[in-house]
Coordinates of C-alpha atoms in Angstrom, one line a residue:
X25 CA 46.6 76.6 -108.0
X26 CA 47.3 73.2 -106.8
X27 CA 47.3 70.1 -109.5
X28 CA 47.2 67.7 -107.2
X29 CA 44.1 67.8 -105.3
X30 CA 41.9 64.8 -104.5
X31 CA 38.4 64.9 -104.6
X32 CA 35.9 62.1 -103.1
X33 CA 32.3 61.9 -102.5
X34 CA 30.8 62.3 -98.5
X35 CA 27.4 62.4 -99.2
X36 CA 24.8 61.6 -101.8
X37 CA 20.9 62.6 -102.2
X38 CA 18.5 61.5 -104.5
X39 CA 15.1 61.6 -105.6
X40 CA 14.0 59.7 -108.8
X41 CA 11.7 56.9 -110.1
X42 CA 13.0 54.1 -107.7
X43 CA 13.1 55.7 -104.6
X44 CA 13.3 59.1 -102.8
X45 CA 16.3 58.4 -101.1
X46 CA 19.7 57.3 -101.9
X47 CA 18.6 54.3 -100.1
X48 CA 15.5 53.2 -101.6
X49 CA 16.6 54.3 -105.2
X50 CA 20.1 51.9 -105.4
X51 CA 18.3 49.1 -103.2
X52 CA 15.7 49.3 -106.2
X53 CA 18.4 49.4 -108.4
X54 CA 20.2 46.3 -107.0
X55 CA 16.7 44.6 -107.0
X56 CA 16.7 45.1 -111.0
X57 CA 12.6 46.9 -110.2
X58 CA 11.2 48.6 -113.0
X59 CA 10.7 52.4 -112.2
X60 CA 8.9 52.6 -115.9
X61 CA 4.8 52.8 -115.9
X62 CA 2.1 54.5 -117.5
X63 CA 2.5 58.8 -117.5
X64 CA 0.0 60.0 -114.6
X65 CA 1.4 63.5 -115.5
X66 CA -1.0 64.3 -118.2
X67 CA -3.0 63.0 -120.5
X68 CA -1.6 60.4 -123.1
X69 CA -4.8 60.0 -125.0
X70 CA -3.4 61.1 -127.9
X71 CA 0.5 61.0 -127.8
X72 CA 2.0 57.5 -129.2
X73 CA 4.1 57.1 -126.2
X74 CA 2.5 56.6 -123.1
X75 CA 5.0 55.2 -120.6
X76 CA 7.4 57.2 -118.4
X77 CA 9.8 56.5 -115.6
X78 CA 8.2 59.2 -113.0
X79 CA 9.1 60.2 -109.5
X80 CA 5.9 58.7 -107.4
X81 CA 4.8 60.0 -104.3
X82 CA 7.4 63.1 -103.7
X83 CA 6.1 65.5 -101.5
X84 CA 8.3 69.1 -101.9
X85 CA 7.1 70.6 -98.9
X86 CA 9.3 68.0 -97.0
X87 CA 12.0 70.3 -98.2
X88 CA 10.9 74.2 -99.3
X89 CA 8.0 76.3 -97.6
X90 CA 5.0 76.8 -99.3
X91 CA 5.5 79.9 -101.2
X92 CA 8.8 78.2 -102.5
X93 CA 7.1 75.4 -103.6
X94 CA 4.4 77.9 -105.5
X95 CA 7.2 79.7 -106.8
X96 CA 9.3 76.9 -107.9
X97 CA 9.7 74.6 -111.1
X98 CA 9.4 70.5 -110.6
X99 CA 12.9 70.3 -111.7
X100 CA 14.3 72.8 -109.1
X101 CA 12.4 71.1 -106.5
X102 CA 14.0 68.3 -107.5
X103 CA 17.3 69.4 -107.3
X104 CA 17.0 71.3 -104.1
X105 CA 15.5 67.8 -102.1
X106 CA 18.7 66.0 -103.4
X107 CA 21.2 68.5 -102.2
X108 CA 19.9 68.9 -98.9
X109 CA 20.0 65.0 -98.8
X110 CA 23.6 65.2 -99.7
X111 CA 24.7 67.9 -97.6
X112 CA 22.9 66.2 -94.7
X113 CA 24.7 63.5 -94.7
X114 CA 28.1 64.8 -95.1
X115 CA 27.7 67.1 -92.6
X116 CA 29.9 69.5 -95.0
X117 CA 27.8 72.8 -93.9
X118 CA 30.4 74.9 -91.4
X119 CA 33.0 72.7 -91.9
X120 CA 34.4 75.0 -95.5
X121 CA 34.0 78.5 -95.6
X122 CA 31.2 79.9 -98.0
X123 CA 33.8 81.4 -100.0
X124 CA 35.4 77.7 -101.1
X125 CA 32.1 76.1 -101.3
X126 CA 30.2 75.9 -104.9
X127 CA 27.6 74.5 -106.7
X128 CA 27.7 72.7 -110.3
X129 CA 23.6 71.3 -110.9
X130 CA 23.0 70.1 -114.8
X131 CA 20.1 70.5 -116.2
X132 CA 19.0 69.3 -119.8
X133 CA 16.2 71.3 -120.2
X134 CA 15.4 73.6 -117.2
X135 CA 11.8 74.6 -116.3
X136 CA 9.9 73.0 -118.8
X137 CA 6.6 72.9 -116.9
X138 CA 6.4 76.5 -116.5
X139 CA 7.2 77.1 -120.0
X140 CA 4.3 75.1 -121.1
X141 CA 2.1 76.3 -118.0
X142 CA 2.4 80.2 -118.7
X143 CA 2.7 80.0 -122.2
X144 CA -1.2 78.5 -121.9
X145 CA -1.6 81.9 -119.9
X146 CA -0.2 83.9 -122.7
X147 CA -2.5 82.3 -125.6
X148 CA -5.4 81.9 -123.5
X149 CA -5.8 84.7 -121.1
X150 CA -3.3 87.5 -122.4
X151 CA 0.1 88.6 -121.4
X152 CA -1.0 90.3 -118.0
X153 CA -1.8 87.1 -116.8
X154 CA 1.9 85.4 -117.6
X155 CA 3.5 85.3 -114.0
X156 CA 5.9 87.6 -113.0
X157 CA 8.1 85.2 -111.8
X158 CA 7.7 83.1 -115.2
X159 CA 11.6 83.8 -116.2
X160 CA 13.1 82.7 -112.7
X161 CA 11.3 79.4 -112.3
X162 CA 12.3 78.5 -115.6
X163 CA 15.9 79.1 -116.2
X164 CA 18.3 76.5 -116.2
X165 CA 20.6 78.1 -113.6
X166 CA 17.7 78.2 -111.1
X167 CA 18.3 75.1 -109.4
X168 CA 21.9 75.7 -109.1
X169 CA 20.9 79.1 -107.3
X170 CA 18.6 77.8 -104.8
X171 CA 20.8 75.5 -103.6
X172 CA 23.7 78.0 -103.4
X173 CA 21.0 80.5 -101.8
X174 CA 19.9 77.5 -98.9
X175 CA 23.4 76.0 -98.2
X176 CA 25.1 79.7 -98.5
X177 CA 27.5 78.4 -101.4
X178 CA 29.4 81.7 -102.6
X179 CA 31.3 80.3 -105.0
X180 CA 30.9 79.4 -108.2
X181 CA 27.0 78.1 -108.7
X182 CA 26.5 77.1 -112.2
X183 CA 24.3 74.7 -114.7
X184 CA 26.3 72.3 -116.8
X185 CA 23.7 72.2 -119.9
X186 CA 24.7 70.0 -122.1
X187 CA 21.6 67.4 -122.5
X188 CA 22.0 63.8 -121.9
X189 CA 25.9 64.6 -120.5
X190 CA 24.4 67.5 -118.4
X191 CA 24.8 65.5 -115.1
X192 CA 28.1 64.0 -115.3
X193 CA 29.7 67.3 -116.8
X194 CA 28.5 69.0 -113.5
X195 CA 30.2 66.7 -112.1
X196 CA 33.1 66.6 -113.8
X197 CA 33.6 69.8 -113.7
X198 CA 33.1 70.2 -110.4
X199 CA 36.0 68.2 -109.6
X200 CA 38.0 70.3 -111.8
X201 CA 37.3 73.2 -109.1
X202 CA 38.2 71.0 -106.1
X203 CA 40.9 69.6 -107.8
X204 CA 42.5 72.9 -109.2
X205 CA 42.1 74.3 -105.8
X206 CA 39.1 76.9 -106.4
X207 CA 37.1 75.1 -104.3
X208 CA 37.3 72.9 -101.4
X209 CA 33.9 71.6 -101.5
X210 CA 31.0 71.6 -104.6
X211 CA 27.6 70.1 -104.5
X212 CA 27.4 68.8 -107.6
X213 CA 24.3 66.3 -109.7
X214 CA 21.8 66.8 -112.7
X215 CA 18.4 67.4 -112.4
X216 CA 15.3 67.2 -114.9
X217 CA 11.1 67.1 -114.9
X218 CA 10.5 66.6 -118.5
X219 CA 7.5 64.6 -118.5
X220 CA 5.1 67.3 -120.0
X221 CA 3.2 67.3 -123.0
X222 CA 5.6 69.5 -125.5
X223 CA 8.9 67.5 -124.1
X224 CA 7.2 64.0 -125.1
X225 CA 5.6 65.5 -128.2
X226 CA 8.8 66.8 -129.5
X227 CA 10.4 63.5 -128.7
X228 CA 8.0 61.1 -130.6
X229 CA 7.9 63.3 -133.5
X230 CA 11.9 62.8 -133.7
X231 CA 11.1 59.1 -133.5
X232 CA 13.3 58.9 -130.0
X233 CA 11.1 57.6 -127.7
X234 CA 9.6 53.7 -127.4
X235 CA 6.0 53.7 -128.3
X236 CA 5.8 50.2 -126.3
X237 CA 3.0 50.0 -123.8
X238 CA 4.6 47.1 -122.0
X239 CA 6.6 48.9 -118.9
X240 CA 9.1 45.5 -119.0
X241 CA 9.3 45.4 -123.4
X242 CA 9.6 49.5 -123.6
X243 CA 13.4 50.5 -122.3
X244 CA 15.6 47.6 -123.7
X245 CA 19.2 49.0 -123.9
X246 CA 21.6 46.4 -126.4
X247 CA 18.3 44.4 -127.1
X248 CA 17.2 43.4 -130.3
X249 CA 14.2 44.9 -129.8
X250 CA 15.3 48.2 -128.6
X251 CA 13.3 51.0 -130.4
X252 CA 13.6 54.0 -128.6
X253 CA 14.4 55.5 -124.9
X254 CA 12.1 56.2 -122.0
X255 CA 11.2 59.7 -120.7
X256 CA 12.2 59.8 -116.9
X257 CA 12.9 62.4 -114.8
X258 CA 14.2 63.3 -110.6
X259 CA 17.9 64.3 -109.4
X260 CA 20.3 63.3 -107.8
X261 CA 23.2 65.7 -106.0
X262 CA 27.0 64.6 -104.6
X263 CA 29.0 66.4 -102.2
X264 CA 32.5 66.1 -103.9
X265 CA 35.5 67.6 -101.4
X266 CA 39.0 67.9 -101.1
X267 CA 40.1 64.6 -99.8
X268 CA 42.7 65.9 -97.0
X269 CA 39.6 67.4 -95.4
X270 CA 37.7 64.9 -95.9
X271 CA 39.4 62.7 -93.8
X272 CA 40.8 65.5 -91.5
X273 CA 37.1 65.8 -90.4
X274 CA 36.1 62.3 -90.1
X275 CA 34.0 62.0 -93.0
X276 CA 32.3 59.1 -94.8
X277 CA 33.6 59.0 -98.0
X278 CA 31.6 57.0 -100.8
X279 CA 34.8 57.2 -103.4
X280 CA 37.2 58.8 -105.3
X281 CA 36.2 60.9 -108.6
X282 CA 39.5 60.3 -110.3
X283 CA 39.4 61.1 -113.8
X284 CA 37.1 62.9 -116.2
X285 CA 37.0 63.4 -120.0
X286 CA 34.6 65.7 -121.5
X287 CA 34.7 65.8 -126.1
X288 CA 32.6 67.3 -128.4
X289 CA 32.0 64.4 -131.4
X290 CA 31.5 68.5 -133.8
X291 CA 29.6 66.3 -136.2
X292 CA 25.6 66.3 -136.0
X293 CA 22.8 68.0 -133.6
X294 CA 21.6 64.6 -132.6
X295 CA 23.2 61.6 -134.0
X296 CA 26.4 60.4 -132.5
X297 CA 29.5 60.0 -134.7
X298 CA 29.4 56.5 -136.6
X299 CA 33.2 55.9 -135.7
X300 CA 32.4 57.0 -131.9
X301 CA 35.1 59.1 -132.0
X302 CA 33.9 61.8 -129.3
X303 CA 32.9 59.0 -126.7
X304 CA 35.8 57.0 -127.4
X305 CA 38.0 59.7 -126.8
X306 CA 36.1 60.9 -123.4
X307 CA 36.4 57.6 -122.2
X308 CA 40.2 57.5 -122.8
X309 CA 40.9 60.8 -121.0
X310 CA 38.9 59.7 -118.0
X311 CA 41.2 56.5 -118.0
X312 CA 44.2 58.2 -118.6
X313 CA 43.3 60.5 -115.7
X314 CA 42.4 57.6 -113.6
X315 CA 45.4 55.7 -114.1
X316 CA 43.6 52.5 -115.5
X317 CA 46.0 49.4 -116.2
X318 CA 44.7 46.5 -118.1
X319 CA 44.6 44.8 -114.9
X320 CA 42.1 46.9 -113.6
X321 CA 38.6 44.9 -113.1
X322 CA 36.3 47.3 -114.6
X323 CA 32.8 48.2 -114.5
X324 CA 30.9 50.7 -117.0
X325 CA 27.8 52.0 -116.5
X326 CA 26.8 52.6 -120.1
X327 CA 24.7 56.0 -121.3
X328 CA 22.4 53.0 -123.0
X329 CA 19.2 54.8 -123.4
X330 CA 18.0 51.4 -126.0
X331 CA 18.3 53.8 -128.6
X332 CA 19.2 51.6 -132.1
X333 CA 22.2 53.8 -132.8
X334 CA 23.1 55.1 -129.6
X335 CA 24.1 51.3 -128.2
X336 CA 25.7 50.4 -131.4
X337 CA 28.0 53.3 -131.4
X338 CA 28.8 53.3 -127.6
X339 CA 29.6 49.4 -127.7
X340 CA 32.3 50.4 -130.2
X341 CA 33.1 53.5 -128.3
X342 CA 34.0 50.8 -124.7
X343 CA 35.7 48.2 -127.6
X344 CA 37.6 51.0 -129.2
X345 CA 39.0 52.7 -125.5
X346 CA 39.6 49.5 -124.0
X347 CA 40.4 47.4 -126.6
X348 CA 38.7 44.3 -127.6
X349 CA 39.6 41.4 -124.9
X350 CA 39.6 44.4 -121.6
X351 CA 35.9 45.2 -123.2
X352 CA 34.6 41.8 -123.5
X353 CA 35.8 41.3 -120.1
X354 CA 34.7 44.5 -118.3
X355 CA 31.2 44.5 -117.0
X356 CA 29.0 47.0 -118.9
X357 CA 25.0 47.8 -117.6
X358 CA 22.8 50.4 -118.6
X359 CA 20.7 51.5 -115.6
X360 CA 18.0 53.3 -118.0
X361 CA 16.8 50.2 -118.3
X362 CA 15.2 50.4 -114.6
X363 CA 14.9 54.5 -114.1
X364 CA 14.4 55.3 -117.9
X365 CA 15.9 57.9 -119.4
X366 CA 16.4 61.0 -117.3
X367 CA 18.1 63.7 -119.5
X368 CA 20.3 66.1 -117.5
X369 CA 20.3 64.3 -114.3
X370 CA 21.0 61.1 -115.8
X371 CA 24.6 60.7 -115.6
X372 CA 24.1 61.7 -111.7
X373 CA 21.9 58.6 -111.0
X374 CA 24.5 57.3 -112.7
X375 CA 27.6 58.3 -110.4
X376 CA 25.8 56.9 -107.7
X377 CA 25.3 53.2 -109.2
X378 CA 28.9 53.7 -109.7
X379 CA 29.9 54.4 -106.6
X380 CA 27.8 51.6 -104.5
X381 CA 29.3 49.1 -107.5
X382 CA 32.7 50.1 -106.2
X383 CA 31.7 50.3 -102.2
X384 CA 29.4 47.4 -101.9
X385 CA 30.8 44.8 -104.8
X386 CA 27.4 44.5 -106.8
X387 CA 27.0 45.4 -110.5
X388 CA 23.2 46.6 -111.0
X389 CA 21.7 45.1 -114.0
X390 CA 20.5 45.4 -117.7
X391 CA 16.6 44.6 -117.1
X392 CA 14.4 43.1 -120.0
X393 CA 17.8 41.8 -121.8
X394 CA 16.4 38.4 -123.4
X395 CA 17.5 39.1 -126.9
X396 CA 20.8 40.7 -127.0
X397 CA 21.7 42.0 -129.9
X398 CA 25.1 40.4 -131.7
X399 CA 26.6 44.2 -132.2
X400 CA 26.3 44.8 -128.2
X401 CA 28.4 41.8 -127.8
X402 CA 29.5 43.2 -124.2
X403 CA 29.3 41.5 -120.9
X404 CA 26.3 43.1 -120.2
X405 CA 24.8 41.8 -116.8
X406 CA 21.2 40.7 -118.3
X407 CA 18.2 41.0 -115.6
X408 CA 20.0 40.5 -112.3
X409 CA 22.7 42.1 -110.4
X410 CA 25.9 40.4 -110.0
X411 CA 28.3 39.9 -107.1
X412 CA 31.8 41.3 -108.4
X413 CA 34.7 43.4 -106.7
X414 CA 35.9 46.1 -109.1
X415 CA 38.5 48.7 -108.9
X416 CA 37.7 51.1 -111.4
X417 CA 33.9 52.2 -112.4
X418 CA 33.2 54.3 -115.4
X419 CA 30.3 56.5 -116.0
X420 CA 29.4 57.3 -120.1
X421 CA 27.1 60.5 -121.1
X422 CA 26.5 60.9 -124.6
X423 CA 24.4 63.9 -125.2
X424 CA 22.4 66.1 -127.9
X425 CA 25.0 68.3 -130.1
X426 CA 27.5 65.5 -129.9
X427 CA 28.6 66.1 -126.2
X428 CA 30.2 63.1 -124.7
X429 CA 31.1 62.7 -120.8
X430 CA 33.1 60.3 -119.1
X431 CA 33.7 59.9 -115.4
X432 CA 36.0 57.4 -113.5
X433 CA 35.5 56.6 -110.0
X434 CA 37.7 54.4 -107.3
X435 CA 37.6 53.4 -103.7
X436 CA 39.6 55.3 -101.7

């Protein structure tokens, strides 16, 4: 198999708490607007954490038939509305034969919602009444399926499940497969609907999540005040292909994915290594991978979930792969400050706000930074977006289990 292989992006589709297009979700984004309000999902009477970053007004039967929608997760119909958004506008579909085209959709946590939903059944009502299609909706692969079964994808169609780095390992591992020449074409993203009563339960007990009830004082990435992340939740889905038919067929091509590092830190379940040895070390594959030169103006999009360790260790993490003086000059933003926190499908939102930094020259901001904290001490683009050309855009996941992602985009 080919080495060689470029792979770019020709379309993108997303659905999440700014918007339910690509559009509306990185004009939101560029805007610095807060996708963070009170959960309408349940009831939060009782829960110490009562904000969420939600997907408002999504309609599924815009994109799957009735009995789909009754037979599907929130998460799947998620991820199914984002890839036909993608594919849609790459106009991929009959241009690769089935046989080269694949799917890589992460997933953190999978069908949640009809976990809790038929386990009620189960404790309430008995076992006959658990639905026979229980399993299916809430498998992590599911999404990955669907969209294999819709856009008839017969390659490989797999989850990437690997928590907060589920989304950008998808990726990443979907241009492996391009790259390697096992596939000329993969629609790849995260996807996650987590805001449910055991998800948010589970988190506050671990003490992860902000119990602020002040949507613009609750996600506060490298802020003093930072005390825990936001739930969120939505997808978003890439078409990554073979760049020689890319351009062979006229396509519009968003950027190049052009390096990827993917570590383990092998040291705890949920806190990241003190030295940041796994994200440091992601971070310099993807470089390495990308060709980065100090000279390279560079733009991270930091996994920043305003977590008190997480943004300590990942601010050594950029300082330790970049080195002091190429960190303090690089322009670092965590996006979770605007869509909160959304699990596998966060390093997918993500790749897109790295790829419109590179196309359009705008860095999207930190929002709510007033108090930086002195161990952040990165450059990092407090409450409004900032006009700057780049040539190289990173992408850090840092997940659950010590999995650490990094991606590296360019313009082509």
């Amino acid at each position: 198999m080919s080495e060689n292989r470029r792979v770019v992006v020709t379309g993108i589709g997303a659905v999440t708490p700014l918007g339910n297009t690509t559009k509306d979700t990185w004009e939101a984004m560029k805007a610095g607007k807060n996708g963070i309000a009170p959960i309408t999902l349940f009831d939060t009477e009782k829960f110490k954490a009562k904000l969420g970053a939600e997907v408002k007004n999504f309609d599924p039967h815009a994109y799957l038939e009735v009995n789909e929608v009754l037979r599907t997760d929130r998460y799947a119909q998620f991820a199914v509305a984002a890839a036909q958004q993608a594919v849609e506008e790459s106009r991929i579909v009959g241009t690769v034969a089935p046989e080269r085209f694949a799917v890589m959709m992460g997933t953190g946590i999978g069908g949640i919602s009809t976990f809790e939903t038929e386990h009620g059944k189960l404790l309430e009502k008995g076992p006959r009444r658990v639905s026979a299609l229980f399993v299916p909706m809430m498998i992590s692969n599911m999404a990955a399926g669907m969209i294999a079964i819709r856009h008839d994808c017969r390659g490989s169609a797999m989850p990437a499940v690997t928590a907060c780095a589920s989304g950008s390992n998808a990726i990443g591992e979907a241009m492996r497969l391009v790259r390697h020449g096992y596939a000329d074409a993969v629609i790849a993203g995260g996807a996650e609907a987590a805001v449910t009563p055991s998800a948010v339960a589970g988190f506050i007990n671990m003490q992860a999540l902000s119990v602020s009830e002040d949507p613009n004082a609750a996600s506060l990435p490298f802020d003093k005040r930072r005390a825990g992340f936001v739930i969120g939740e939505g997808a978003v889905a890439l078409v990554l292909e073979e760049y020689e038919h890319a351009l062979a067929r006229g396509a519009k091509i968003y950027g190049e994915v052009c390096g990827y590092g993917s570590t383990s830190d092998a040291h705890h379940i949920t806190a990241p290594h003190p030295e940041a040895r796994g994200g440091t070390q992601a971070m310099l594959d993807a470089m390495r991978e990308a060709g980065y030169t100090e000279s390279d103006r560079v733009y991270i999009n930091a996994h920043g979930t305003g977590t008190p360790m997480n943004d300590k260790v990942e601010t050594l993490a950029i300082k330790n792969a970049l080195g002091e003086q190429a960190a303090k000059r690089a322009y670092v933003s965590s996006t979770k400050s605007m869509t909160g926190h959304m699990l596998g499908a966060a390093g997918a939102i993500e790749a897109l706000a790295c790829l419109f930094a590179l196309s359009e020259g705008v860095i999207p901001p930190t929002i709510n930074l007033t108090e930086q904290d002195e161990v952040c001490d990165l450059n990092c683009v407090p409450n409004a977006a900032v006009k700057a050309e780049i040539d190289l855009a990173l992408s850090n996941s840092l997940g659950f289990g010590g999995h650490n992602a990094c991606l590296a985009f360019r313009k082509v």
